[in-house]
DNA sequence: AAAAAATAGTTGCATTTGTCCACTATCGGG
DNA sequence: CCCGATAGTGGACAAATGCAACTATTTTTT
């Protein structure tokens, strides 16, 4: 296959992507890079930039006081180890506090701090706007389709629904 | 909002995702984690696991002999520096060779080795199968929609089309 | 009631990865 | 011939990820 590729391409527009052209996971992976980068730019200096999980953790602790690290870990697809480091970091930034659960002394309960709550509110706006802006060139209805499908995928992966 | 959260959730199914529930970029980011992990598992020990770009690079060098690092870099959304390291690594594994271009002595031309070609062929199958398997629970037509939309997004991002 | 298994979290480590920045070499246009 | 843009390299460095071992506690078995 692909017998003739006469001259080596010197510009992206001359290139075809081989089998990746029809590989869903390729597009997920590349679009993810772009979307994450753009998001990081907007979170510049906000204590919650870089890596996956900080945002979700912040919002969940804010809206579910007392939630456990292990529950969040499942939702952001991290192991307890990674989650622990995330919590350390965020506690260090004064965004949340941890205390041992009364019912189960193995478990922790996470609570938001005033500073964390403030950031959470700011981040809600930022994140929503970012996603809207980034995918703005896609028609509304297609965005909806896309999200419906990906939501199902996510729920399946995270063991929800 | 979210006035009552009575008891802290102790199980994922009791949690709602706050604004992330309706945030496209959240789903892209999480589904990406799962897809990439699954892919890595299948590439176990294959010289081409981990990180983005190795697969694309391998396939492109194989199907576009003489292609330049900078062209690939654009397609995988990396800077020249990161691309260089990728090429180093793959050359080190004996998957490709680099030589200075005759027309432009600033530029390199990348060529596949027999070992690289063999791996490329194996990877084509693997990657295609992986994507199909992973998204198998999504109906065919929805997969198509999803891919159409993401392809457009990608092409826009990478500066194609 | 004792033992075994499962669960929550911590810690340290090794590996990667991506990024930033400065530097060289070359090409192309005025 | 000079200047700005382009291709690639090399090094330093901050983060992120994943793994495995270890403690403490709860739950299940026998």
mmCIF file of C-alpha atoms (C1' of nucleotides) in Angstrom:
data_model
loop_
_atom_site.group_PDB
_atom_site.id
_atom_site.type_symbol
_atom_site.label_atom_id
_atom_site.label_comp_id
_atom_site.label_asym_id
_atom_site.label_seq_id
_atom_site.Cartn_x
_atom_site.Cartn_y
_atom_site.Cartn_z
ATOM 1 C CA UNK A 1 0.000 0.000 0.000
ATOM 2 C CA UNK A 2 0.988 3.566 -0.555
ATOM 3 C CA UNK A 3 3.228 2.568 -3.415
ATOM 4 C CA UNK A 4 4.040 5.989 -4.709
ATOM 5 C CA UNK A 5 5.120 8.674 -2.389
ATOM 6 C CA UNK A 6 7.210 10.354 -5.033
ATOM 7 C CA UNK A 7 8.809 13.225 -3.167
ATOM 8 C CA UNK A 8 9.127 13.445 0.560
ATOM 9 C CA UNK A 9 6.532 15.885 1.883
ATOM 10 C CA UNK A 10 7.966 19.205 3.050
ATOM 11 C CA UNK A 11 4.664 20.598 4.239
ATOM 12 C CA UNK A 12 1.975 19.167 6.468
ATOM 13 C CA UNK A 13 -0.709 19.558 3.877
ATOM 14 C CA UNK A 14 0.938 16.990 1.641
ATOM 15 C CA UNK A 15 0.815 14.309 4.278
ATOM 16 C CA UNK A 16 -1.812 11.670 4.849
ATOM 17 C CA UNK A 17 -1.985 10.059 8.250
ATOM 18 C CA UNK A 18 -1.871 6.446 7.194
ATOM 19 C CA UNK A 19 -4.235 4.273 9.217
ATOM 20 C CA UNK A 20 -4.428 6.941 11.888
ATOM 21 C CA UNK A 21 -6.664 8.874 9.545
ATOM 22 C CA UNK A 22 -9.432 6.503 10.572
ATOM 23 C CA UNK A 23 -8.446 5.817 14.129
ATOM 24 C CA UNK A 24 -10.661 7.330 16.750
ATOM 25 C CA UNK A 25 -8.101 7.034 19.498
ATOM 26 C CA UNK A 26 -5.592 9.056 17.491
ATOM 27 C CA UNK A 27 -7.953 11.990 17.354
ATOM 28 C CA UNK A 28 -8.862 11.721 21.001
ATOM 29 C CA UNK A 29 -5.199 11.783 21.910
ATOM 30 C CA UNK A 30 -4.227 14.707 19.746
ATOM 31 C CA UNK A 31 -7.271 16.832 20.446
ATOM 32 C CA UNK A 32 -6.617 16.181 24.102
ATOM 33 C CA UNK A 33 -3.155 17.659 23.830
ATOM 34 C CA UNK A 34 -4.467 20.830 22.288
ATOM 35 C CA UNK A 35 -7.377 21.209 24.649
ATOM 36 C CA UNK A 36 -5.242 20.597 27.712
ATOM 37 C CA UNK A 37 -2.626 23.046 26.596
ATOM 38 C CA UNK A 38 -5.189 25.722 25.982
ATOM 39 C CA UNK A 39 -6.728 25.066 29.377
ATOM 40 C CA UNK A 40 -3.370 25.297 31.098
ATOM 41 C CA UNK A 41 -2.748 28.643 29.465
ATOM 42 C CA UNK A 42 -5.929 29.982 30.901
ATOM 43 C CA UNK A 43 -5.197 28.605 34.344
ATOM 44 C CA UNK A 44 -1.799 30.261 34.375
ATOM 45 C CA UNK A 45 -0.677 30.797 37.939
ATOM 46 C CA UNK A 46 -3.906 29.568 39.445
ATOM 47 C CA UNK A 47 -2.659 26.794 41.795
ATOM 48 C CA UNK A 48 -4.673 24.378 39.778
ATOM 49 C CA UNK A 49 -2.917 24.308 36.444
ATOM 50 C CA UNK A 50 -1.194 21.297 34.838
ATOM 51 C CA UNK A 51 -2.112 17.679 34.958
ATOM 52 C CA UNK A 52 -5.491 16.104 35.267
ATOM 53 C CA UNK A 53 -7.410 15.967 38.476
ATOM 54 C CA UNK A 54 -6.786 19.193 40.302
ATOM 55 C CA UNK A 55 -9.812 20.885 38.854
ATOM 56 C CA UNK A 56 -12.095 17.956 39.387
ATOM 57 C CA UNK A 57 -10.836 17.537 42.921
ATOM 58 C CA UNK A 58 -11.370 21.175 43.750
ATOM 59 C CA UNK A 59 -14.895 21.246 42.403
ATOM 60 C CA UNK A 60 -15.892 17.972 43.980
ATOM 61 C CA UNK A 61 -14.564 18.852 47.403
ATOM 62 C CA UNK A 62 -16.397 22.129 47.136
ATOM 63 C CA UNK A 63 -19.716 20.638 46.164
ATOM 64 C CA UNK A 64 -19.451 17.439 48.202
ATOM 65 C CA UNK A 65 -18.016 18.366 51.574
ATOM 66 C CA UNK A 66 -16.410 15.407 53.282
ATOM 67 C CA UNK A 67 -15.860 13.453 50.089
ATOM 68 C CA UNK A 68 -13.072 10.865 50.244
ATOM 69 C CA UNK A 69 -9.893 10.854 48.239
ATOM 70 C CA UNK A 70 -10.558 7.345 47.021
ATOM 71 C CA UNK A 71 -13.884 8.347 45.547
ATOM 72 C CA UNK A 72 -12.314 11.203 43.647
ATOM 73 C CA UNK A 73 -9.495 8.934 42.572
ATOM 74 C CA UNK A 74 -11.954 6.655 40.825
ATOM 75 C CA UNK A 75 -13.533 9.574 39.028
ATOM 76 C CA UNK A 76 -10.295 10.999 37.747
ATOM 77 C CA UNK A 77 -8.832 7.593 36.976
ATOM 78 C CA UNK A 78 -5.863 7.770 39.312
ATOM 79 C CA UNK A 79 -4.589 5.323 41.859
ATOM 80 C CA UNK A 80 -4.629 6.170 45.549
ATOM 81 C CA UNK A 81 -0.965 6.976 45.451
ATOM 82 C CA UNK A 82 -1.296 9.657 42.857
ATOM 83 C CA UNK A 83 -4.393 10.960 44.541
ATOM 84 C CA UNK A 84 -2.532 11.300 47.806
ATOM 85 C CA UNK A 85 0.070 13.472 46.202
ATOM 86 C CA UNK A 86 -2.602 15.610 44.666
ATOM 87 C CA UNK A 87 -4.248 16.131 48.037
ATOM 88 C CA UNK A 88 -0.899 16.940 49.636
ATOM 89 C CA UNK A 89 -0.295 19.561 47.058
ATOM 90 C CA UNK A 90 -3.689 21.150 47.311
ATOM 91 C CA UNK A 91 -3.605 21.123 51.061
ATOM 92 C CA UNK A 92 -0.215 22.769 50.814
ATOM 93 C CA UNK A 93 -1.768 25.495 48.720
ATOM 94 C CA UNK A 94 -4.407 25.996 51.377
ATOM 95 C CA UNK A 95 -7.267 24.935 49.131
ATOM 96 C CA UNK A 96 -8.608 22.133 51.276
ATOM 97 C CA UNK A 97 -8.169 20.319 54.577
ATOM 98 C CA UNK A 98 -8.242 16.662 55.449
ATOM 99 C CA UNK A 99 -9.495 14.983 58.578
ATOM 100 C CA UNK A 100 -9.964 11.386 59.557
ATOM 101 C CA UNK A 101 -13.490 10.101 59.092
ATOM 102 C CA UNK A 102 -15.468 9.398 62.241
ATOM 103 C CA UNK A 103 -17.186 6.312 60.846
ATOM 104 C CA UNK A 104 -14.141 4.755 59.237
ATOM 105 C CA UNK A 105 -10.815 5.717 60.642
ATOM 106 C CA UNK A 106 -8.998 4.416 57.600
ATOM 107 C CA UNK A 107 -10.679 7.025 55.478
ATOM 108 C CA UNK A 108 -10.209 10.757 55.138
ATOM 109 C CA UNK A 109 -12.769 13.450 54.642
ATOM 110 C CA UNK A 110 -11.873 16.428 52.519
ATOM 111 C CA UNK A 111 -13.219 19.893 53.128
ATOM 112 C CA UNK A 112 -12.850 23.074 51.158
ATOM 113 C CA UNK A 113 -11.260 26.171 52.673
ATOM 114 C CA UNK A 114 -12.484 29.708 52.023
ATOM 115 C CA UNK A 115 -9.594 30.195 49.642
ATOM 116 C CA UNK A 116 -10.492 26.925 47.933
ATOM 117 C CA UNK A 117 -14.139 27.876 47.622
ATOM 118 C CA UNK A 118 -13.217 31.149 46.057
ATOM 119 C CA UNK A 119 -10.956 29.449 43.560
ATOM 120 C CA UNK A 120 -13.612 26.851 42.816
ATOM 121 C CA UNK A 121 -16.061 29.546 41.866
ATOM 122 C CA UNK A 122 -13.545 31.196 39.603
ATOM 123 C CA UNK A 123 -12.580 27.885 38.028
ATOM 124 C CA UNK A 124 -16.186 26.960 37.278
ATOM 125 C CA UNK A 125 -16.455 29.985 35.070
ATOM 126 C CA UNK A 126 -13.067 29.520 33.493
ATOM 127 C CA UNK A 127 -13.496 25.883 32.650
ATOM 128 C CA UNK A 128 -16.939 26.310 31.201
ATOM 129 C CA UNK A 129 -15.835 29.209 29.090
ATOM 130 C CA UNK A 130 -12.682 27.444 27.960
ATOM 131 C CA UNK A 131 -14.534 24.430 26.692
ATOM 132 C CA UNK A 132 -17.112 26.579 24.946
ATOM 133 C CA UNK A 133 -14.448 28.741 23.306
ATOM 134 C CA UNK A 134 -12.246 25.900 22.264
ATOM 135 C CA UNK A 135 -14.990 23.985 20.498
ATOM 136 C CA UNK A 136 -16.742 27.084 19.305
ATOM 137 C CA UNK A 137 -16.138 26.233 15.670
ATOM 138 C CA UNK A 138 -18.231 23.100 16.014
ATOM 139 C CA UNK A 139 -21.962 23.616 15.539
ATOM 140 C CA UNK A 140 -24.019 23.487 18.739
ATOM 141 C CA UNK A 141 -25.848 20.308 17.874
ATOM 142 C CA UNK A 142 -22.685 18.466 16.999
ATOM 143 C CA UNK A 143 -21.113 19.567 20.249
ATOM 144 C CA UNK A 144 -24.067 18.079 22.017
ATOM 145 C CA UNK A 145 -23.721 14.801 20.141
ATOM 146 C CA UNK A 146 -20.045 14.682 20.860
ATOM 147 C CA UNK A 147 -20.571 15.302 24.543
ATOM 148 C CA UNK A 148 -23.365 12.765 24.824
ATOM 149 C CA UNK A 149 -21.203 10.079 23.340
ATOM 150 C CA UNK A 150 -18.119 10.937 25.345
ATOM 151 C CA UNK A 151 -20.147 11.195 28.521
ATOM 152 C CA UNK A 152 -21.367 7.677 28.011
ATOM 153 C CA UNK A 153 -17.827 6.524 27.373
ATOM 154 C CA UNK A 154 -16.598 8.241 30.495
ATOM 155 C CA UNK A 155 -19.346 6.893 32.717
ATOM 156 C CA UNK A 156 -18.602 3.442 31.493
ATOM 157 C CA UNK A 157 -14.888 3.812 32.083
ATOM 158 C CA UNK A 158 -15.238 5.321 35.536
ATOM 159 C CA UNK A 159 -17.676 2.636 36.537
ATOM 160 C CA UNK A 160 -20.636 4.960 36.848
ATOM 161 C CA UNK A 161 -24.010 4.122 35.320
ATOM 162 C CA UNK B 1 -26.338 25.741 44.034
ATOM 163 C CA UNK B 2 -26.135 22.225 45.211
ATOM 164 C CA UNK B 3 -27.593 23.252 48.548
ATOM 165 C CA UNK B 4 -28.073 19.853 50.041
ATOM 166 C CA UNK B 5 -25.298 17.387 50.001
ATOM 167 C CA UNK B 6 -26.473 15.760 53.199
ATOM 168 C CA UNK B 7 -23.922 12.990 53.713
ATOM 169 C CA UNK B 8 -20.529 12.937 52.109
ATOM 170 C CA UNK B 9 -20.592 10.460 49.235
ATOM 171 C CA UNK B 10 -18.738 7.228 49.912
ATOM 172 C CA UNK B 11 -19.318 5.760 46.488
ATOM 173 C CA UNK B 12 -18.801 7.154 43.020
ATOM 174 C CA UNK B 13 -22.395 6.613 42.027
ATOM 175 C CA UNK B 14 -23.590 9.190 44.518
ATOM 176 C CA UNK B 15 -21.468 11.926 43.033
ATOM 177 C CA UNK B 16 -22.400 14.481 40.429
ATOM 178 C CA UNK B 17 -19.619 16.172 38.534
ATOM 179 C CA UNK B 18 -20.595 19.766 39.093
ATOM 180 C CA UNK B 19 -20.101 21.897 36.003
ATOM 181 C CA UNK B 20 -17.793 19.281 34.547
ATOM 182 C CA UNK B 21 -20.870 17.217 33.822
ATOM 183 C CA UNK B 22 -21.448 19.509 30.853
ATOM 184 C CA UNK B 23 -17.908 20.310 29.920
ATOM 185 C CA UNK B 24 -16.676 18.787 26.712
ATOM 186 C CA UNK B 25 -13.034 19.253 27.542
ATOM 187 C CA UNK B 26 -13.446 17.274 30.752
ATOM 188 C CA UNK B 27 -14.629 14.263 28.824
ATOM 189 C CA UNK B 28 -11.930 14.581 26.219
ATOM 190 C CA UNK B 29 -9.320 14.659 28.932
ATOM 191 C CA UNK B 30 -10.604 11.713 30.907
ATOM 192 C CA UNK B 31 -11.441 9.502 27.961
ATOM 193 C CA UNK B 32 -7.973 10.255 26.675
ATOM 194 C CA UNK B 33 -6.415 8.906 29.850
ATOM 195 C CA UNK B 34 -8.301 5.664 29.546
ATOM 196 C CA UNK B 35 -7.675 5.247 25.841
ATOM 197 C CA UNK B 36 -3.983 5.973 26.176
ATOM 198 C CA UNK B 37 -3.572 3.588 29.051
ATOM 199 C CA UNK B 38 -5.301 0.821 27.189
ATOM 200 C CA UNK B 39 -3.153 1.480 24.165
ATOM 201 C CA UNK B 40 0.019 1.395 26.215
ATOM 202 C CA UNK B 41 -0.976 -1.942 27.639
ATOM 203 C CA UNK B 42 -1.284 -3.380 24.193
ATOM 204 C CA UNK B 43 2.020 -1.918 23.084
ATOM 205 C CA UNK B 44 3.781 -3.457 26.051
ATOM 206 C CA UNK B 45 7.457 -3.841 25.283
ATOM 207 C CA UNK B 46 7.103 -2.716 21.698
ATOM 208 C CA UNK B 47 9.670 0.134 21.544
ATOM 209 C CA UNK B 48 6.835 2.451 20.737
ATOM 210 C CA UNK B 49 4.815 2.536 23.929
ATOM 211 C CA UNK B 50 4.201 5.563 26.146
ATOM 212 C CA UNK B 51 3.755 9.148 25.220
ATOM 213 C CA UNK B 52 2.285 10.631 22.108
ATOM 214 C CA UNK B 53 4.039 10.716 18.813
ATOM 215 C CA UNK B 54 6.061 7.551 18.522
ATOM 216 C CA UNK B 55 3.340 5.717 16.687
ATOM 217 C CA UNK B 56 2.561 8.584 14.370
ATOM 218 C CA UNK B 57 6.231 9.095 13.672
ATOM 219 C CA UNK B 58 6.796 5.458 12.898
ATOM 220 C CA UNK B 59 3.880 5.216 10.527
ATOM 221 C CA UNK B 60 4.639 8.475 8.774
ATOM 222 C CA UNK B 61 8.287 7.689 8.241
ATOM 223 C CA UNK B 62 7.258 4.345 6.873
ATOM 224 C CA UNK B 63 4.682 5.690 4.447
ATOM 225 C CA UNK B 64 6.479 8.923 3.564
ATOM 226 C CA UNK B 65 10.154 8.091 3.160
ATOM 227 C CA UNK B 66 12.319 11.138 3.589
ATOM 228 C CA UNK B 67 9.773 13.083 5.608
ATOM 229 C CA UNK B 68 11.203 15.774 7.871
ATOM 230 C CA UNK B 69 11.075 15.880 11.627
ATOM 231 C CA UNK B 70 9.584 19.353 11.556
ATOM 232 C CA UNK B 71 6.664 18.203 9.465
ATOM 233 C CA UNK B 72 5.905 15.374 11.852
ATOM 234 C CA UNK B 73 6.304 17.725 14.773
ATOM 235 C CA UNK B 74 3.511 19.884 13.470
ATOM 236 C CA UNK B 75 1.241 16.893 13.083
ATOM 237 C CA UNK B 76 1.813 15.563 16.567
ATOM 238 C CA UNK B 77 1.766 19.022 18.146
ATOM 239 C CA UNK B 78 5.281 19.004 19.506
ATOM 240 C CA UNK B 79 8.070 21.522 19.256
ATOM 241 C CA UNK B 80 11.264 20.717 17.392
ATOM 242 C CA UNK B 81 13.085 20.040 20.595
ATOM 243 C CA UNK B 82 10.698 17.347 21.736
ATOM 244 C CA UNK B 83 10.633 15.935 18.251
ATOM 245 C CA UNK B 84 14.398 15.700 18.234
ATOM 246 C CA UNK B 85 14.386 13.584 21.338
ATOM 247 C CA UNK B 86 11.777 11.353 19.838
ATOM 248 C CA UNK B 87 13.896 10.831 16.756
ATOM 249 C CA UNK B 88 16.986 10.183 18.876
ATOM 250 C CA UNK B 89 15.128 7.543 20.764
ATOM 251 C CA UNK B 90 13.703 5.831 17.740
ATOM 252 C CA UNK B 91 17.001 5.931 15.934
ATOM 253 C CA UNK B 92 18.540 4.418 19.052
ATOM 254 C CA UNK B 93 16.044 1.595 18.828
ATOM 255 C CA UNK B 94 17.040 1.040 15.216
ATOM 256 C CA UNK B 95 13.623 1.937 13.851
ATOM 257 C CA UNK B 96 14.716 4.718 11.541
ATOM 258 C CA UNK B 97 17.720 6.574 10.207
ATOM 259 C CA UNK B 98 18.307 10.230 9.597
ATOM 260 C CA UNK B 99 20.317 11.893 6.903
ATOM 261 C CA UNK B 100 20.801 15.470 5.871
ATOM 262 C CA UNK B 101 18.603 16.587 3.013
ATOM 263 C CA UNK B 102 20.310 17.235 -0.303
ATOM 264 C CA UNK B 103 18.154 20.216 -1.194
ATOM 265 C CA UNK B 104 18.214 21.890 2.177
ATOM 266 C CA UNK B 105 21.121 21.078 4.390
ATOM 267 C CA UNK B 106 19.375 22.430 7.462
ATOM 268 C CA UNK B 107 16.770 19.763 7.157
ATOM 269 C CA UNK B 108 16.836 16.046 7.862
ATOM 270 C CA UNK B 109 15.224 13.242 5.996
ATOM 271 C CA UNK B 110 13.954 10.292 7.927
ATOM 272 C CA UNK B 111 13.936 6.776 6.565
ATOM 273 C CA UNK B 112 12.529 3.596 7.960
ATOM 274 C CA UNK B 113 14.738 0.597 8.677
ATOM 275 C CA UNK B 114 13.695 -3.000 8.039
ATOM 276 C CA UNK B 115 13.100 -3.393 11.741
ATOM 277 C CA UNK B 116 11.063 -0.206 11.736
ATOM 278 C CA UNK B 117 9.014 -1.287 8.755
ATOM 279 C CA UNK B 118 8.236 -4.564 10.422
ATOM 280 C CA UNK B 119 7.145 -2.804 13.575
ATOM 281 C CA UNK B 120 5.076 -0.318 11.573
ATOM 282 C CA UNK B 121 3.146 -3.123 10.001
ATOM 283 C CA UNK B 122 2.485 -4.714 13.357
ATOM 284 C CA UNK B 123 1.495 -1.396 14.875
ATOM 285 C CA UNK B 124 -0.968 -0.626 12.121
ATOM 286 C CA UNK B 125 -2.924 -3.687 13.048
ATOM 287 C CA UNK B 126 -2.621 -3.117 16.752
ATOM 288 C CA UNK B 127 -3.677 0.492 16.720
ATOM 289 C CA UNK B 128 -6.636 -0.100 14.471
ATOM 290 C CA UNK B 129 -7.824 -2.998 16.554
ATOM 291 C CA UNK B 130 -7.289 -1.145 19.791
ATOM 292 C CA UNK B 131 -9.405 1.771 18.743
ATOM 293 C CA UNK B 132 -12.138 -0.484 17.454
ATOM 294 C CA UNK B 133 -12.158 -2.590 20.606
ATOM 295 C CA UNK B 134 -12.055 0.312 22.976
ATOM 296 C CA UNK B 135 -15.010 2.077 21.435
ATOM 297 C CA UNK B 136 -16.810 -1.103 20.578
ATOM 298 C CA UNK B 137 -19.685 -0.297 22.935
ATOM 299 C CA UNK B 138 -20.542 2.763 20.864
ATOM 300 C CA UNK B 139 -22.804 2.085 17.872
ATOM 301 C CA UNK B 140 -21.079 2.201 14.494
ATOM 302 C CA UNK B 141 -22.851 5.298 13.268
ATOM 303 C CA UNK B 142 -22.087 7.243 16.398
ATOM 304 C CA UNK B 143 -18.454 6.263 16.157
ATOM 305 C CA UNK B 144 -18.449 7.685 12.686
ATOM 306 C CA UNK B 145 -20.000 10.932 13.845
ATOM 307 C CA UNK B 146 -17.552 11.200 16.678
ATOM 308 C CA UNK B 147 -14.609 10.626 14.391
ATOM 309 C CA UNK B 148 -15.868 13.077 11.778
ATOM 310 C CA UNK B 149 -16.159 15.810 14.339
ATOM 311 C CA UNK B 150 -12.852 15.096 16.002
ATOM 312 C CA UNK B 151 -11.115 14.844 12.665
ATOM 313 C CA UNK B 152 -12.298 18.296 11.798
ATOM 314 C CA UNK B 153 -11.115 19.563 15.159
ATOM 315 C CA UNK B 154 -7.733 17.964 14.671
ATOM 316 C CA UNK B 155 -7.233 19.270 11.171
ATOM 317 C CA UNK B 156 -8.033 22.710 12.362
ATOM 318 C CA UNK B 157 -5.650 22.471 15.274
ATOM 319 C CA UNK B 158 -2.786 21.021 13.283
ATOM 320 C CA UNK B 159 -3.234 23.649 10.620
ATOM 321 C CA UNK B 160 -4.358 21.237 7.941
ATOM 322 C CA UNK B 161 -7.401 21.987 5.808
ATOM 323 C "C1'" DA C 1 -13.092 -15.171 68.589
ATOM 324 C "C1'" DA C 2 -9.221 -15.610 65.718
ATOM 325 C "C1'" DA C 3 -7.434 -15.494 61.235
ATOM 326 C "C1'" DA C 4 -7.607 -13.933 56.607
ATOM 327 C "C1'" DA C 5 -8.802 -10.798 53.147
ATOM 328 C "C1'" DA C 6 -10.015 -6.427 51.600
ATOM 329 C "C1'" DT C 7 -9.779 -1.388 51.891
ATOM 330 C "C1'" DA C 8 -7.710 3.508 52.748
ATOM 331 C "C1'" DG C 9 -3.915 5.921 52.711
ATOM 332 C "C1'" DT C 10 1.306 6.983 52.853
ATOM 333 C "C1'" DT C 11 5.993 6.948 51.285
ATOM 334 C "C1'" DG C 12 9.831 6.541 48.375
ATOM 335 C "C1'" DC C 13 11.690 5.589 43.956
ATOM 336 C "C1'" DA C 14 12.567 5.265 39.213
ATOM 337 C "C1'" DT C 15 11.154 6.679 34.860
ATOM 338 C "C1'" DT C 16 9.387 9.841 31.669
ATOM 339 C "C1'" DT C 17 7.900 13.718 29.669
ATOM 340 C "C1'" DG C 18 7.343 17.959 28.347
ATOM 341 C "C1'" DT C 19 9.204 22.736 28.329
ATOM 342 C "C1'" DC C 20 12.219 26.414 28.148
ATOM 343 C "C1'" DC C 21 16.185 28.538 26.403
ATOM 344 C "C1'" DA C 22 20.189 29.298 24.259
ATOM 345 C "C1'" DC C 23 23.145 28.033 20.317
ATOM 346 C "C1'" DT C 24 24.697 26.656 15.466
ATOM 347 C "C1'" DA C 25 23.934 26.252 10.697
ATOM 348 C "C1'" DT C 26 21.619 27.267 6.610
ATOM 349 C "C1'" DC C 27 18.465 29.371 3.386
ATOM 350 C "C1'" DG C 28 16.097 33.246 1.021
ATOM 351 C "C1'" DG C 29 14.970 37.827 0.043
ATOM 352 C "C1'" DG C 30 16.271 42.330 -0.467
ATOM 353 C "C1'" DC D 1 26.333 40.976 1.581
ATOM 354 C "C1'" DC D 2 23.173 41.309 5.453
ATOM 355 C "C1'" DC D 3 19.005 40.248 8.032
ATOM 356 C "C1'" DG D 4 15.288 37.568 9.352
ATOM 357 C "C1'" DA D 5 13.255 33.230 9.261
ATOM 358 C "C1'" DT D 6 13.785 28.200 9.511
ATOM 359 C "C1'" DA D 7 15.838 23.346 10.920
ATOM 360 C "C1'" DG D 8 17.809 21.023 14.275
ATOM 361 C "C1'" DT D 9 20.657 20.165 18.777
ATOM 362 C "C1'" DG D 10 21.777 20.022 23.666
ATOM 363 C "C1'" DG D 11 21.138 20.835 28.487
ATOM 364 C "C1'" DA D 12 18.795 21.903 32.517
ATOM 365 C "C1'" DC D 13 14.742 21.275 35.015
ATOM 366 C "C1'" DA D 14 10.119 20.917 36.930
ATOM 367 C "C1'" DA D 15 6.234 17.691 36.987
ATOM 368 C "C1'" DA D 16 3.691 13.814 36.379
ATOM 369 C "C1'" DT D 17 3.096 8.823 36.428
ATOM 370 C "C1'" DG D 18 3.292 4.492 37.870
ATOM 371 C "C1'" DC D 19 5.064 0.788 40.994
ATOM 372 C "C1'" DA D 20 5.826 -1.585 45.030
ATOM 373 C "C1'" DA D 21 6.217 -2.000 49.774
ATOM 374 C "C1'" DC D 22 4.250 -0.869 54.226
ATOM 375 C "C1'" DT D 23 0.834 0.534 58.146
ATOM 376 C "C1'" DA D 24 -3.622 0.763 59.977
ATOM 377 C "C1'" DT D 25 -8.305 -0.411 60.068
ATOM 378 C "C1'" DT D 26 -12.474 -2.716 58.796
ATOM 379 C "C1'" DT D 27 -14.999 -6.666 57.126
ATOM 380 C "C1'" DT D 28 -15.556 -11.424 56.069
ATOM 381 C "C1'" DT D 29 -14.630 -16.242 56.932
ATOM 382 C "C1'" DT D 30 -14.138 -20.093 59.360
#
